[in-house]
mmCIF file of C-alpha atoms and ligand atoms in Angstrom:
data_model
loop_
_atom_site.group_PDB
_atom_site.id
_atom_site.type_symbol
_atom_site.label_atom_id
_atom_site.label_comp_id
_atom_site.label_asym_id
_atom_site.label_seq_id
_atom_site.Cartn_x
_atom_site.Cartn_y
_atom_site.Cartn_z
ATOM 1 C CA MET A 1 122.509 103.534 84.326
ATOM 2 C CA PRO A 2 121.935 101.058 87.145
ATOM 3 C CA ILE A 3 120.513 101.775 90.541
ATOM 4 C CA LEU A 4 121.519 100.093 93.783
ATOM 5 C CA VAL A 5 119.007 99.167 96.469
ATOM 6 C CA THR A 6 119.932 98.037 99.954
ATOM 7 C CA GLY A 7 117.555 95.673 101.757
ATOM 8 C CA GLY A 8 115.964 94.567 98.480
ATOM 9 C CA ALA A 9 115.221 91.070 99.835
ATOM 10 C CA GLY A 10 112.947 92.506 102.536
ATOM 11 C CA PHE A 11 109.291 93.441 102.313
ATOM 12 C CA ILE A 12 109.330 96.949 100.798
ATOM 13 C CA GLY A 13 112.685 96.598 99.040
ATOM 14 C CA SER A 14 111.513 93.491 97.154
ATOM 15 C CA ALA A 15 108.264 95.243 96.134
ATOM 16 C CA PHE A 16 110.407 98.090 94.815
ATOM 17 C CA VAL A 17 112.617 95.673 92.844
ATOM 18 C CA HIS A 18 109.530 93.945 91.382
ATOM 19 C CA ALA A 19 107.987 97.282 90.360
ATOM 20 C CA TRP A 20 111.291 98.480 88.921
ATOM 21 C CA CYS A 21 111.776 95.392 86.791
ATOM 22 C CA THR A 22 108.295 95.662 85.279
ATOM 23 C CA GLN A 23 108.535 99.407 84.625
ATOM 24 C CA SER A 24 112.116 100.131 83.715
ATOM 25 C CA PRO A 25 114.817 98.641 81.483
ATOM 26 C CA GLU A 26 117.533 100.066 83.764
ATOM 27 C CA PRO A 27 119.521 97.447 85.683
ATOM 28 C CA ILE A 28 118.922 97.179 89.418
ATOM 29 C CA VAL A 29 121.302 95.631 91.949
ATOM 30 C CA THR A 30 120.242 94.482 95.412
ATOM 31 C CA LEU A 31 122.672 94.546 98.343
ATOM 32 C CA ASP A 32 121.194 92.590 101.252
ATOM 33 C CA LEU A 33 122.703 90.718 104.175
ATOM 34 C CA LEU A 34 119.764 88.264 104.366
ATOM 35 C CA THR A 35 119.125 88.674 108.067
ATOM 36 C CA TYR A 36 116.158 86.779 109.519
ATOM 37 C CA ALA A 37 113.900 89.304 107.683
ATOM 38 C CA GLY A 38 115.650 89.013 104.317
ATOM 39 C CA ASN A 39 114.249 86.334 102.067
ATOM 40 C CA LEU A 40 115.408 85.326 98.613
ATOM 41 C CA ASP A 41 111.951 83.842 98.016
ATOM 42 C CA ASN A 42 110.809 87.488 97.808
ATOM 43 C CA LEU A 43 112.820 87.878 94.600
ATOM 44 C CA ALA A 44 112.173 84.410 93.187
ATOM 45 C CA THR A 45 109.173 85.471 91.098
ATOM 46 C CA LEU A 46 111.084 88.123 89.141
ATOM 47 C CA PRO A 47 110.977 87.358 85.399
ATOM 48 C CA ALA A 48 114.027 85.332 84.335
ATOM 49 C CA ALA A 49 115.146 88.134 82.020
ATOM 50 C CA ALA A 50 114.764 90.874 84.653
ATOM 51 C CA PRO A 51 117.819 93.153 84.739
ATOM 52 C CA HIS A 52 118.371 92.375 88.409
ATOM 53 C CA ARG A 53 121.408 91.138 90.305
ATOM 54 C CA PHE A 54 121.508 90.054 93.927
ATOM 55 C CA VAL A 55 124.606 90.578 96.063
ATOM 56 C CA ARG A 56 124.759 89.296 99.607
ATOM 57 C CA GLY A 57 126.581 91.799 101.802
ATOM 58 C CA ASP A 58 126.456 94.076 104.798
ATOM 59 C CA VAL A 59 125.795 97.817 104.552
ATOM 60 C CA ARG A 60 128.035 98.208 107.615
ATOM 61 C CA ASP A 61 131.077 96.909 105.745
ATOM 62 C CA PRO A 62 132.865 99.852 104.038
ATOM 63 C CA GLY A 63 134.929 97.544 101.794
ATOM 64 C CA THR A 64 131.867 95.723 100.448
ATOM 65 C CA VAL A 65 129.916 98.904 99.864
ATOM 66 C CA ARG A 66 132.744 100.830 98.256
ATOM 67 C CA HIS A 67 133.669 97.895 96.005
ATOM 68 C CA LEU A 68 130.058 97.500 94.861
ATOM 69 C CA LEU A 69 129.646 101.219 94.142
ATOM 70 C CA ASP A 70 132.826 101.220 92.043
ATOM 71 C CA GLU A 71 131.724 98.105 90.194
ATOM 72 C CA VAL A 72 128.061 99.019 89.591
ATOM 73 C CA GLN A 73 128.478 102.793 89.114
ATOM 74 C CA PRO A 74 124.870 103.421 90.115
ATOM 75 C CA ARG A 75 123.097 106.676 89.363
ATOM 76 C CA ALA A 76 121.190 106.291 92.643
ATOM 77 C CA VAL A 77 121.131 104.358 95.896
ATOM 78 C CA VAL A 78 117.758 103.609 97.500
ATOM 79 C CA HIS A 79 118.443 102.652 101.108
ATOM 80 C CA PHE A 80 115.883 100.256 102.629
ATOM 81 C CA ALA A 81 118.183 98.006 104.677
ATOM 82 C CA ALA A 82 117.386 98.215 108.369
ATOM 83 C CA GLU A 83 116.310 96.391 111.466
ATOM 84 C CA THR A 84 112.604 97.221 111.454
ATOM 85 C CA HIS A 85 110.572 95.550 114.206
ATOM 86 C CA VAL A 86 109.713 97.756 117.198
ATOM 87 C CA ASP A 87 109.179 94.818 119.579
ATOM 88 C CA ARG A 88 112.631 93.421 118.779
ATOM 89 C CA SER A 89 114.164 96.876 119.392
ATOM 90 C CA ILE A 90 112.599 96.845 122.857
ATOM 91 C CA LYS A 91 114.117 93.431 123.630
ATOM 92 C CA GLY A 92 117.554 94.578 122.431
ATOM 93 C CA ALA A 93 118.634 97.712 120.576
ATOM 94 C CA ASP A 94 122.219 96.804 119.575
ATOM 95 C CA ALA A 95 121.410 95.552 116.082
ATOM 96 C CA PHE A 96 119.217 98.614 115.496
ATOM 97 C CA VAL A 97 121.984 101.035 116.405
ATOM 98 C CA SER A 98 124.548 99.037 114.489
ATOM 99 C CA THR A 99 122.594 98.629 111.231
ATOM 100 C CA ASN A 100 120.273 101.631 111.167
ATOM 101 C CA VAL A 101 122.807 104.176 112.397
ATOM 102 C CA GLY A 102 126.203 102.616 111.630
ATOM 103 C CA GLY A 103 125.067 101.071 108.335
ATOM 104 C CA THR A 104 123.608 104.357 107.121
ATOM 105 C CA ALA A 105 126.781 106.268 108.070
ATOM 106 C CA CYS A 106 128.878 103.681 106.237
ATOM 107 C CA LEU A 107 126.787 104.002 103.064
ATOM 108 C CA LEU A 108 126.820 107.796 103.178
ATOM 109 C CA GLN A 109 130.590 107.889 103.496
ATOM 110 C CA ALA A 110 131.099 105.272 100.786
ATOM 111 C CA CYS A 111 128.838 107.234 98.392
ATOM 112 C CA THR A 112 130.716 110.444 99.191
ATOM 113 C CA ASP A 113 134.100 108.784 98.569
ATOM 114 C CA HIS A 114 132.808 107.139 95.397
ATOM 115 C CA LEU A 115 131.505 110.426 93.983
ATOM 116 C CA SER A 116 134.683 112.336 94.797
ATOM 117 C CA ASP A 117 136.396 111.053 91.625
ATOM 118 C CA ARG A 118 133.296 111.382 89.379
ATOM 119 C CA SER A 119 132.576 114.278 87.053
ATOM 120 C CA PRO A 120 130.572 117.243 88.429
ATOM 121 C CA ALA A 121 127.642 116.226 86.162
ATOM 122 C CA GLU A 122 127.624 112.676 87.590
ATOM 123 C CA ARG A 123 127.814 114.052 91.132
ATOM 124 C CA ARG A 124 124.851 116.369 90.468
ATOM 125 C CA ARG A 125 122.778 113.584 88.923
ATOM 126 C CA PHE A 126 123.397 111.110 91.753
ATOM 127 C CA ARG A 127 120.658 110.506 94.351
ATOM 128 C CA PHE A 128 120.773 108.879 97.773
ATOM 129 C CA VAL A 129 117.186 108.116 98.790
ATOM 130 C CA HIS A 130 116.899 107.258 102.465
ATOM 131 C CA VAL A 131 113.717 105.369 103.349
ATOM 132 C CA SER A 132 112.761 106.498 106.832
ATOM 133 C CA THR A 133 109.550 106.265 108.830
ATOM 134 C CA ASP A 134 106.835 108.450 110.345
ATOM 135 C CA GLU A 135 107.706 106.889 113.721
ATOM 136 C CA VAL A 136 110.571 109.394 114.127
ATOM 137 C CA PHE A 137 107.897 112.041 114.836
ATOM 138 C CA GLY A 138 106.541 110.190 117.877
ATOM 139 C CA SER A 139 102.898 109.875 118.816
ATOM 140 C CA LEU A 140 99.880 112.066 117.950
ATOM 141 C CA GLY A 141 96.881 112.845 120.153
ATOM 142 C CA PRO A 142 93.443 112.020 118.694
ATOM 143 C CA ASP A 143 92.798 115.581 117.440
ATOM 144 C CA GLU A 144 96.311 116.653 116.548
ATOM 145 C CA PRO A 145 97.046 117.434 112.904
ATOM 146 C CA ALA A 146 98.814 114.702 110.947
ATOM 147 C CA PHE A 147 102.626 114.626 110.692
ATOM 148 C CA HIS A 148 103.971 117.032 108.105
ATOM 149 C CA ARG A 149 107.347 118.109 106.828
ATOM 150 C CA ALA A 150 108.003 120.489 109.713
ATOM 151 C CA SER A 151 106.968 118.035 112.457
ATOM 152 C CA HIS A 152 109.479 117.774 115.278
ATOM 153 C CA TYR A 153 111.506 114.651 115.918
ATOM 154 C CA ARG A 154 110.200 112.846 119.018
ATOM 155 C CA PRO A 155 111.072 109.162 118.573
ATOM 156 C CA ASN A 156 109.757 106.933 121.367
ATOM 157 C CA SER A 157 110.967 103.412 120.596
ATOM 158 C CA PRO A 158 114.602 102.327 120.172
ATOM 159 C CA TYR A 159 113.706 101.500 116.542
ATOM 160 C CA ALA A 160 112.333 104.992 115.907
ATOM 161 C CA ALA A 161 115.325 106.576 117.679
ATOM 162 C CA SER A 162 117.764 104.640 115.496
ATOM 163 C CA LYS A 163 115.914 105.738 112.338
ATOM 164 C CA ALA A 164 115.884 109.335 113.609
ATOM 165 C CA ALA A 165 119.651 109.193 114.165
ATOM 166 C CA ALA A 166 120.072 107.902 110.609
ATOM 167 C CA ASP A 167 117.902 110.750 109.272
ATOM 168 C CA HIS A 168 120.171 113.279 110.992
ATOM 169 C CA LEU A 169 123.257 111.657 109.469
ATOM 170 C CA VAL A 170 121.659 111.828 106.017
ATOM 171 C CA ARG A 171 120.892 115.507 106.495
ATOM 172 C CA ALA A 172 124.436 116.177 107.743
ATOM 173 C CA TRP A 173 126.032 114.448 104.739
ATOM 174 C CA HIS A 174 123.903 116.606 102.454
ATOM 175 C CA VAL A 175 124.786 119.868 104.181
ATOM 176 C CA THR A 176 128.443 119.120 104.907
ATOM 177 C CA HIS A 177 129.507 116.947 101.986
ATOM 178 C CA GLY A 178 126.972 118.056 99.366
ATOM 179 C CA LEU A 179 125.699 114.487 98.869
ATOM 180 C CA PRO A 180 122.364 114.739 96.959
ATOM 181 C CA THR A 181 120.234 113.010 99.582
ATOM 182 C CA ILE A 182 116.447 112.798 99.910
ATOM 183 C CA THR A 183 114.647 111.361 102.945
ATOM 184 C CA THR A 184 111.147 109.888 102.860
ATOM 185 C CA HIS A 185 108.878 109.304 105.860
ATOM 186 C CA CYS A 186 106.186 106.745 105.206
ATOM 187 C CA SER A 187 103.492 105.270 107.391
ATOM 188 C CA ASN A 188 102.852 101.573 108.106
ATOM 189 C CA ASN A 189 103.062 99.578 104.888
ATOM 190 C CA TYR A 190 101.042 96.460 104.116
ATOM 191 C CA GLY A 191 100.831 94.070 101.188
ATOM 192 C CA PRO A 192 102.454 90.878 99.841
ATOM 193 C CA ARG A 193 105.703 89.461 101.273
ATOM 194 C CA GLN A 194 105.687 91.277 104.617
ATOM 195 C CA PHE A 195 107.540 89.342 107.282
ATOM 196 C CA PRO A 196 104.952 87.728 109.585
ATOM 197 C CA GLU A 197 106.128 89.454 112.758
ATOM 198 C CA LYS A 198 104.254 92.639 111.721
ATOM 199 C CA LEU A 199 100.607 93.031 112.640
ATOM 200 C CA ILE A 200 98.821 92.213 109.361
ATOM 201 C CA PRO A 201 100.739 89.114 108.216
ATOM 202 C CA LEU A 202 101.009 87.978 111.851
ATOM 203 C CA CYS A 203 97.211 88.028 112.164
ATOM 204 C CA ILE A 204 96.676 86.250 108.865
ATOM 205 C CA ALA A 205 99.303 83.600 109.651
ATOM 206 C CA ARG A 206 98.017 82.939 113.149
ATOM 207 C CA ALA A 207 94.324 83.053 112.273
ATOM 208 C CA THR A 208 94.695 80.620 109.384
ATOM 209 C CA ALA A 209 96.573 78.257 111.719
ATOM 210 C CA GLY A 210 93.743 78.530 114.282
ATOM 211 C CA GLU A 211 96.028 80.387 116.726
ATOM 212 C CA THR A 212 94.997 83.375 118.839
ATOM 213 C CA ILE A 213 95.402 86.902 117.445
ATOM 214 C CA PRO A 214 97.224 89.079 120.016
ATOM 215 C CA ILE A 215 96.094 92.730 120.248
ATOM 216 C CA TYR A 216 98.313 94.900 122.414
ATOM 217 C CA GLY A 217 96.609 96.977 125.122
ATOM 218 C CA ASP A 218 93.130 98.255 124.258
ATOM 219 C CA GLY A 219 93.675 97.963 120.479
ATOM 220 C CA CYS A 220 92.744 101.622 119.953
ATOM 221 C CA GLN A 221 96.170 102.659 118.628
ATOM 222 C CA VAL A 222 95.827 104.191 115.187
ATOM 223 C CA ARG A 223 98.118 103.603 112.208
ATOM 224 C CA ASP A 224 97.839 105.201 108.742
ATOM 225 C CA TRP A 225 98.072 102.162 106.453
ATOM 226 C CA LEU A 226 99.837 102.504 103.106
ATOM 227 C CA HIS A 227 99.826 99.840 100.396
ATOM 228 C CA VAL A 228 103.411 98.880 99.597
ATOM 229 C CA ASP A 229 102.837 99.401 95.845
ATOM 230 C CA ASP A 230 101.707 102.978 96.513
ATOM 231 C CA HIS A 231 104.864 103.456 98.561
ATOM 232 C CA CYS A 232 106.949 102.225 95.627
ATOM 233 C CA THR A 233 105.307 104.652 93.185
ATOM 234 C CA ALA A 234 106.059 107.446 95.651
ATOM 235 C CA LEU A 235 109.710 106.390 95.850
ATOM 236 C CA ARG A 236 109.891 106.341 92.074
ATOM 237 C CA ALA A 237 108.486 109.899 91.960
ATOM 238 C CA VAL A 238 111.010 110.965 94.620
ATOM 239 C CA LEU A 239 113.840 109.440 92.635
ATOM 240 C CA ASP A 240 112.703 111.063 89.384
ATOM 241 C CA ARG A 241 111.564 114.472 90.582
ATOM 242 C CA GLY A 242 112.531 114.923 94.247
ATOM 243 C CA VAL A 243 114.726 117.825 95.261
ATOM 244 C CA PRO A 244 118.036 116.956 96.983
ATOM 245 C CA GLY A 245 118.042 118.049 100.616
ATOM 246 C CA SER A 246 114.233 117.703 100.838
ATOM 247 C CA THR A 247 112.049 115.338 102.790
ATOM 248 C CA TYR A 248 108.782 113.806 101.539
ATOM 249 C CA LEU A 249 105.951 112.296 103.569
ATOM 250 C CA VAL A 250 104.141 109.279 102.154
ATOM 251 C CA GLY A 251 100.835 108.078 103.621
ATOM 252 C CA GLY A 252 97.837 106.081 102.480
ATOM 253 C CA HIS A 253 94.864 108.096 103.831
ATOM 254 C CA GLY A 254 94.298 104.862 105.733
ATOM 255 C CA GLU A 255 93.957 105.785 109.421
ATOM 256 C CA CYS A 256 92.503 102.850 111.311
ATOM 257 C CA ALA A 257 92.513 101.608 114.923
ATOM 258 C CA ASN A 258 94.270 98.259 115.339
ATOM 259 C CA ILE A 259 91.180 96.489 116.598
ATOM 260 C CA ASP A 260 89.106 97.700 113.624
ATOM 261 C CA LEU A 261 91.851 96.700 111.223
ATOM 262 C CA VAL A 262 92.091 93.217 112.717
ATOM 263 C CA ARG A 263 88.289 92.799 112.640
ATOM 264 C CA SER A 264 88.333 93.757 108.926
ATOM 265 C CA LEU A 265 91.097 91.217 108.320
ATOM 266 C CA CYS A 266 89.064 88.562 110.114
ATOM 267 C CA GLY A 267 86.040 89.476 107.958
ATOM 268 C CA ALA A 268 88.131 89.113 104.813
ATOM 269 C CA LEU A 269 89.385 85.725 106.056
ATOM 270 C CA ASP A 270 85.812 84.602 106.819
ATOM 271 C CA GLU A 271 84.879 85.473 103.230
ATOM 272 C CA ALA A 272 87.913 83.866 101.615
ATOM 273 C CA ARG A 273 88.207 80.801 103.843
ATOM 274 C CA PRO A 274 85.141 80.195 105.998
ATOM 275 C CA THR A 275 85.629 77.989 109.066
ATOM 276 C CA GLY A 276 83.145 76.830 111.705
ATOM 277 C CA ALA A 277 83.619 79.961 113.853
ATOM 278 C CA PRO A 278 84.339 83.553 112.802
ATOM 279 C CA HIS A 279 88.086 84.291 112.780
ATOM 280 C CA ALA A 280 87.424 87.271 115.117
ATOM 281 C CA SER A 281 86.734 84.765 117.908
ATOM 282 C CA LEU A 282 90.540 84.217 117.987
ATOM 283 C CA ILE A 283 91.218 87.843 119.050
ATOM 284 C CA ARG A 284 92.796 88.219 122.499
ATOM 285 C CA PHE A 285 93.822 91.454 124.234
ATOM 286 C CA VAL A 286 97.337 91.007 125.627
ATOM 287 C CA THR A 287 99.802 93.126 127.635
ATOM 288 C CA ASP A 288 100.557 96.388 125.888
ATOM 289 C CA ARG A 289 103.881 97.174 124.187
ATOM 290 C CA PRO A 290 106.014 99.462 126.419
ATOM 291 C CA GLY A 291 106.030 103.029 125.096
ATOM 292 C CA HIS A 292 103.355 102.097 122.544
ATOM 293 C CA ASP A 293 102.705 105.108 120.274
ATOM 294 C CA ARG A 294 99.011 105.957 120.235
ATOM 295 C CA ARG A 295 98.519 107.417 116.788
ATOM 296 C CA TYR A 296 100.403 108.011 113.535
ATOM 297 C CA ALA A 297 98.906 109.968 110.630
ATOM 298 C CA ILE A 298 100.508 111.486 107.552
ATOM 299 C CA ASP A 299 99.781 114.706 105.710
ATOM 300 C CA ALA A 300 101.215 113.891 102.283
ATOM 301 C CA SER A 301 99.900 117.062 100.608
ATOM 302 C CA SER A 302 103.379 118.457 99.908
ATOM 303 C CA THR A 303 104.355 115.191 98.174
ATOM 304 C CA ARG A 304 101.156 115.367 96.115
ATOM 305 C CA ASP A 305 101.652 119.058 95.240
ATOM 306 C CA GLU A 306 105.366 118.842 94.443
ATOM 307 C CA LEU A 307 105.655 115.392 92.884
ATOM 308 C CA GLY A 308 102.097 114.725 91.689
ATOM 309 C CA TRP A 309 101.958 111.521 93.746
ATOM 310 C CA VAL A 310 98.733 110.170 95.275
ATOM 311 C CA PRO A 311 98.028 106.711 96.736
ATOM 312 C CA ARG A 312 95.757 104.511 94.582
ATOM 313 C CA HIS A 313 94.755 101.701 96.945
ATOM 314 C CA SER A 314 91.835 101.935 99.366
ATOM 315 C CA LEU A 315 92.449 100.179 102.668
ATOM 316 C CA THR A 316 89.348 97.970 102.295
ATOM 317 C CA ASP A 317 90.313 96.633 98.864
ATOM 318 C CA GLY A 318 94.007 96.518 99.732
ATOM 319 C CA LEU A 319 93.365 94.370 102.817
ATOM 320 C CA ARG A 320 91.148 91.974 100.899
ATOM 321 C CA GLU A 321 93.755 91.616 98.165
ATOM 322 C CA THR A 322 96.499 91.149 100.787
ATOM 323 C CA VAL A 323 94.561 88.376 102.522
ATOM 324 C CA ARG A 324 94.123 86.648 99.160
ATOM 325 C CA TRP A 325 97.884 86.899 98.496
ATOM 326 C CA TYR A 326 98.813 85.239 101.795
ATOM 327 C CA LEU A 327 96.222 82.493 101.291
ATOM 328 C CA ALA A 328 97.561 81.825 97.804
ATOM 329 C CA ASN A 329 101.181 81.801 99.028
ATOM 330 C CA GLU A 330 101.064 79.512 102.026
ATOM 331 C CA VAL A 331 104.315 77.855 100.982
ATOM 332 C CA TRP A 332 106.072 81.257 101.261
ATOM 333 C CA LEU A 333 104.667 81.662 104.758
ATOM 334 C CA GLU A 334 105.389 78.102 105.824
ATOM 335 C CA ARG A 335 109.038 78.321 104.807
ATOM 336 C CA ILE A 336 109.419 81.270 107.161
ATOM 337 C CA ARG A 337 107.339 79.838 109.961
ATOM 338 C CA SER A 338 109.247 76.568 110.022
ATOM 339 C CA GLY A 339 112.625 78.304 110.426
ATOM 340 C CA ALA A 340 114.361 80.461 113.018
ATOM 341 C CA TYR A 341 111.365 82.778 113.134
ATOM 342 C CA ALA A 342 109.500 80.143 115.110
ATOM 343 C CA SER A 343 111.774 80.641 118.126
ATOM 344 C CA TRP A 344 111.112 84.404 118.147
ATOM 345 C CA VAL A 345 107.365 83.747 118.113
ATOM 346 C CA ARG A 346 107.719 81.413 121.109
ATOM 347 C CA GLU A 347 109.778 84.017 122.989
ATOM 348 C CA GLN A 348 107.354 86.853 122.217
ATOM 349 C CA TYR A 349 103.974 85.161 122.455
ATOM 350 C CA GLY A 350 104.611 81.963 124.433
ATOM 351 C CA PRO A 351 104.391 78.357 123.214
HETATM 352 P P1 NAD B 401 112.257 94.325 106.377
HETATM 353 O O1 NAD B 401 112.589 94.069 107.806
HETATM 354 O O2 NAD B 401 111.191 93.520 105.715
HETATM 355 O O3 NAD B 401 113.576 94.157 105.462
HETATM 356 C C1 NAD B 401 114.796 94.693 105.835
HETATM 357 C C2 NAD B 401 115.830 94.137 104.864
HETATM 358 O O4 NAD B 401 117.110 94.726 105.203
HETATM 359 C C3 NAD B 401 116.011 92.622 104.947
HETATM 360 O O5 NAD B 401 116.017 92.071 103.651
HETATM 361 C C4 NAD B 401 117.359 92.438 105.638
HETATM 362 O O6 NAD B 401 118.029 91.247 105.269
HETATM 363 C C5 NAD B 401 118.090 93.678 105.175
HETATM 364 N N1 NAD B 401 119.188 94.061 106.083
HETATM 365 C C6 NAD B 401 119.124 94.196 107.435
HETATM 366 N N2 NAD B 401 120.343 94.509 107.919
HETATM 367 C C7 NAD B 401 121.181 94.615 106.857
HETATM 368 C C8 NAD B 401 122.558 94.933 106.716
HETATM 369 N N3 NAD B 401 123.324 95.202 107.774
HETATM 370 N N4 NAD B 401 123.091 94.966 105.473
HETATM 371 C C9 NAD B 401 122.332 94.677 104.384
HETATM 372 N N5 NAD B 401 121.017 94.352 104.459
HETATM 373 C C10 NAD B 401 120.450 94.319 105.677
HETATM 374 O O7 NAD B 401 111.949 95.887 106.279
HETATM 375 P P2 NAD B 401 110.848 96.670 105.439
HETATM 376 O O8 NAD B 401 109.558 96.603 106.152
HETATM 377 O O9 NAD B 401 110.941 96.238 104.034
HETATM 378 O O10 NAD B 401 111.397 98.165 105.598
HETATM 379 C C11 NAD B 401 112.294 98.717 104.649
HETATM 380 C C12 NAD B 401 112.630 100.135 105.083
HETATM 381 O O11 NAD B 401 111.429 100.910 105.181
HETATM 382 C C13 NAD B 401 113.297 100.206 106.460
HETATM 383 O O12 NAD B 401 114.329 101.153 106.411
HETATM 384 C C14 NAD B 401 112.180 100.665 107.392
HETATM 385 O O13 NAD B 401 112.694 101.416 108.473
HETATM 386 C C15 NAD B 401 111.353 101.524 106.460
HETATM 387 N N6 NAD B 401 109.926 101.604 106.832
HETATM 388 C C16 NAD B 401 109.164 100.465 106.875
HETATM 389 C C17 NAD B 401 107.799 100.559 107.188
HETATM 390 C C18 NAD B 401 106.900 99.348 107.202
HETATM 391 O O14 NAD B 401 105.711 99.487 107.501
HETATM 392 N N7 NAD B 401 107.380 98.160 106.870
HETATM 393 C C19 NAD B 401 107.244 101.793 107.491
HETATM 394 C C20 NAD B 401 108.067 102.931 107.468
HETATM 395 C C21 NAD B 401 109.403 102.809 107.117
HETATM 396 P P1 TYD B 402 103.654 96.646 113.778
HETATM 397 O O1 TYD B 402 103.150 95.903 112.590
HETATM 398 O O2 TYD B 402 104.653 95.986 114.671
HETATM 399 O O3 TYD B 402 104.172 98.062 113.252
HETATM 400 P P2 TYD B 402 104.632 99.382 114.096
HETATM 401 O O4 TYD B 402 104.889 99.002 115.505
HETATM 402 O O5 TYD B 402 105.859 99.784 113.362
HETATM 403 O O6 TYD B 402 103.492 100.365 113.942
HETATM 404 O O7 TYD B 402 102.410 97.034 114.683
HETATM 405 C C1 TYD B 402 101.312 97.765 114.158
HETATM 406 C C2 TYD B 402 100.381 98.039 115.318
HETATM 407 O O8 TYD B 402 99.833 96.796 115.775
HETATM 408 C C3 TYD B 402 101.064 98.666 116.517
HETATM 409 O O9 TYD B 402 100.174 99.605 117.118
HETATM 410 C C4 TYD B 402 101.298 97.487 117.457
HETATM 411 C C5 TYD B 402 100.129 96.580 117.155
HETATM 412 N N1 TYD B 402 100.390 95.134 117.333
HETATM 413 C C6 TYD B 402 99.525 94.360 118.090
HETATM 414 O O10 TYD B 402 98.513 94.856 118.641
HETATM 415 N N2 TYD B 402 99.806 93.031 118.232
HETATM 416 C C7 TYD B 402 100.903 92.437 117.686
HETATM 417 O O11 TYD B 402 101.125 91.202 117.884
HETATM 418 C C8 TYD B 402 101.771 93.250 116.877
HETATM 419 C C9 TYD B 402 103.007 92.660 116.229
HETATM 420 C C10 TYD B 402 101.478 94.598 116.717
#
């Protein structure tokens, strides 16, 4: 039976579609609005015979969603579609509330309506996997234990607050309507096809163009980096063996301060594409992000114990491989950089 993914033309969603098509004969359908972050180039390298179909549409539109569910009859929905960039949510939160909260509510209701005329066995088998973030838990002090399943919600950015609101809706639809939902909380992902507004591809794109690399504040904020392919194997395990009503944390054992991460990236760029000066000479400390969370870290032991999932990529190798991907795919990057994204970069970082 098919599965339906929302946001499958984005960074993580497209990695999930790629992994699915190489590992499973089951059909997969992508519903994606193709916002500035959605990119059909991300799906262009799927094998011609891949059992994949792309549908352009909005998760906030009940008619579209309901029609697609009735047509595809998926056994699961994996919900990636969202507005995802913290800095954009600070400049304006409307799209975040509309898509992340309203879009999730619309999908939940459409799935509930769709399942109401299915057999009890089909209803039991159905899964709604909601891809959330560790950012809903707020910021950790340097010695605090990593986020775990029972961590309290303390979102600090408008983005994190909108994802937290969506998480609560997902929980409510499970408890009230019996929808078999599962929520995952992952840390910062990295890897191929990430939109170059996020730290790692932004650094690679700017450094290779000889532009400065902006580090917010003192650069000592810590993120727990997770390779996107490890995230996708975790989602597959959640889909196959996760318990409805549960939450699963997914992290990469990759805690690293931003400045150290960027220096490693610069080292990898020096190796792969040496220039006259080290790429690290392009680093500039710039005004900090308002409300900038200091540290995220994930304790994924319950996901390991219950689902048998562990991350496979080390941060050092993963970063090197990621740098090589962006260098080998400059056309992908250029097509983004020459479009509407360029005006956001000018607004955020100056001409
Ligand atoms: P992304 O910004 O790269 O892609 C988002 C995708 O959603 C795009 O293809 C976009 O076109 C689509 N979309 C946006 N609004 C839509 C709408 N109204 N209807 C249909 N499609 C719409 O995001 P990503 O980094 O791939 O993140 C995917 C999910 O994972 C998000 O829910 C995000 O909150 C979560 N997450 C991401 C990270 C990370 O490090 N990237 C970390 C934790 C959680
Ligand atoms: P980002 O990739 O935007 O992810 P998130 O805010 O969801 O963690 O940022 C990762 C870290 O890098 C975060 O601490 C903010 C920092 N950062 C910079 O220092 N400079 C930048 O230009 C960007 C985009 C992020």
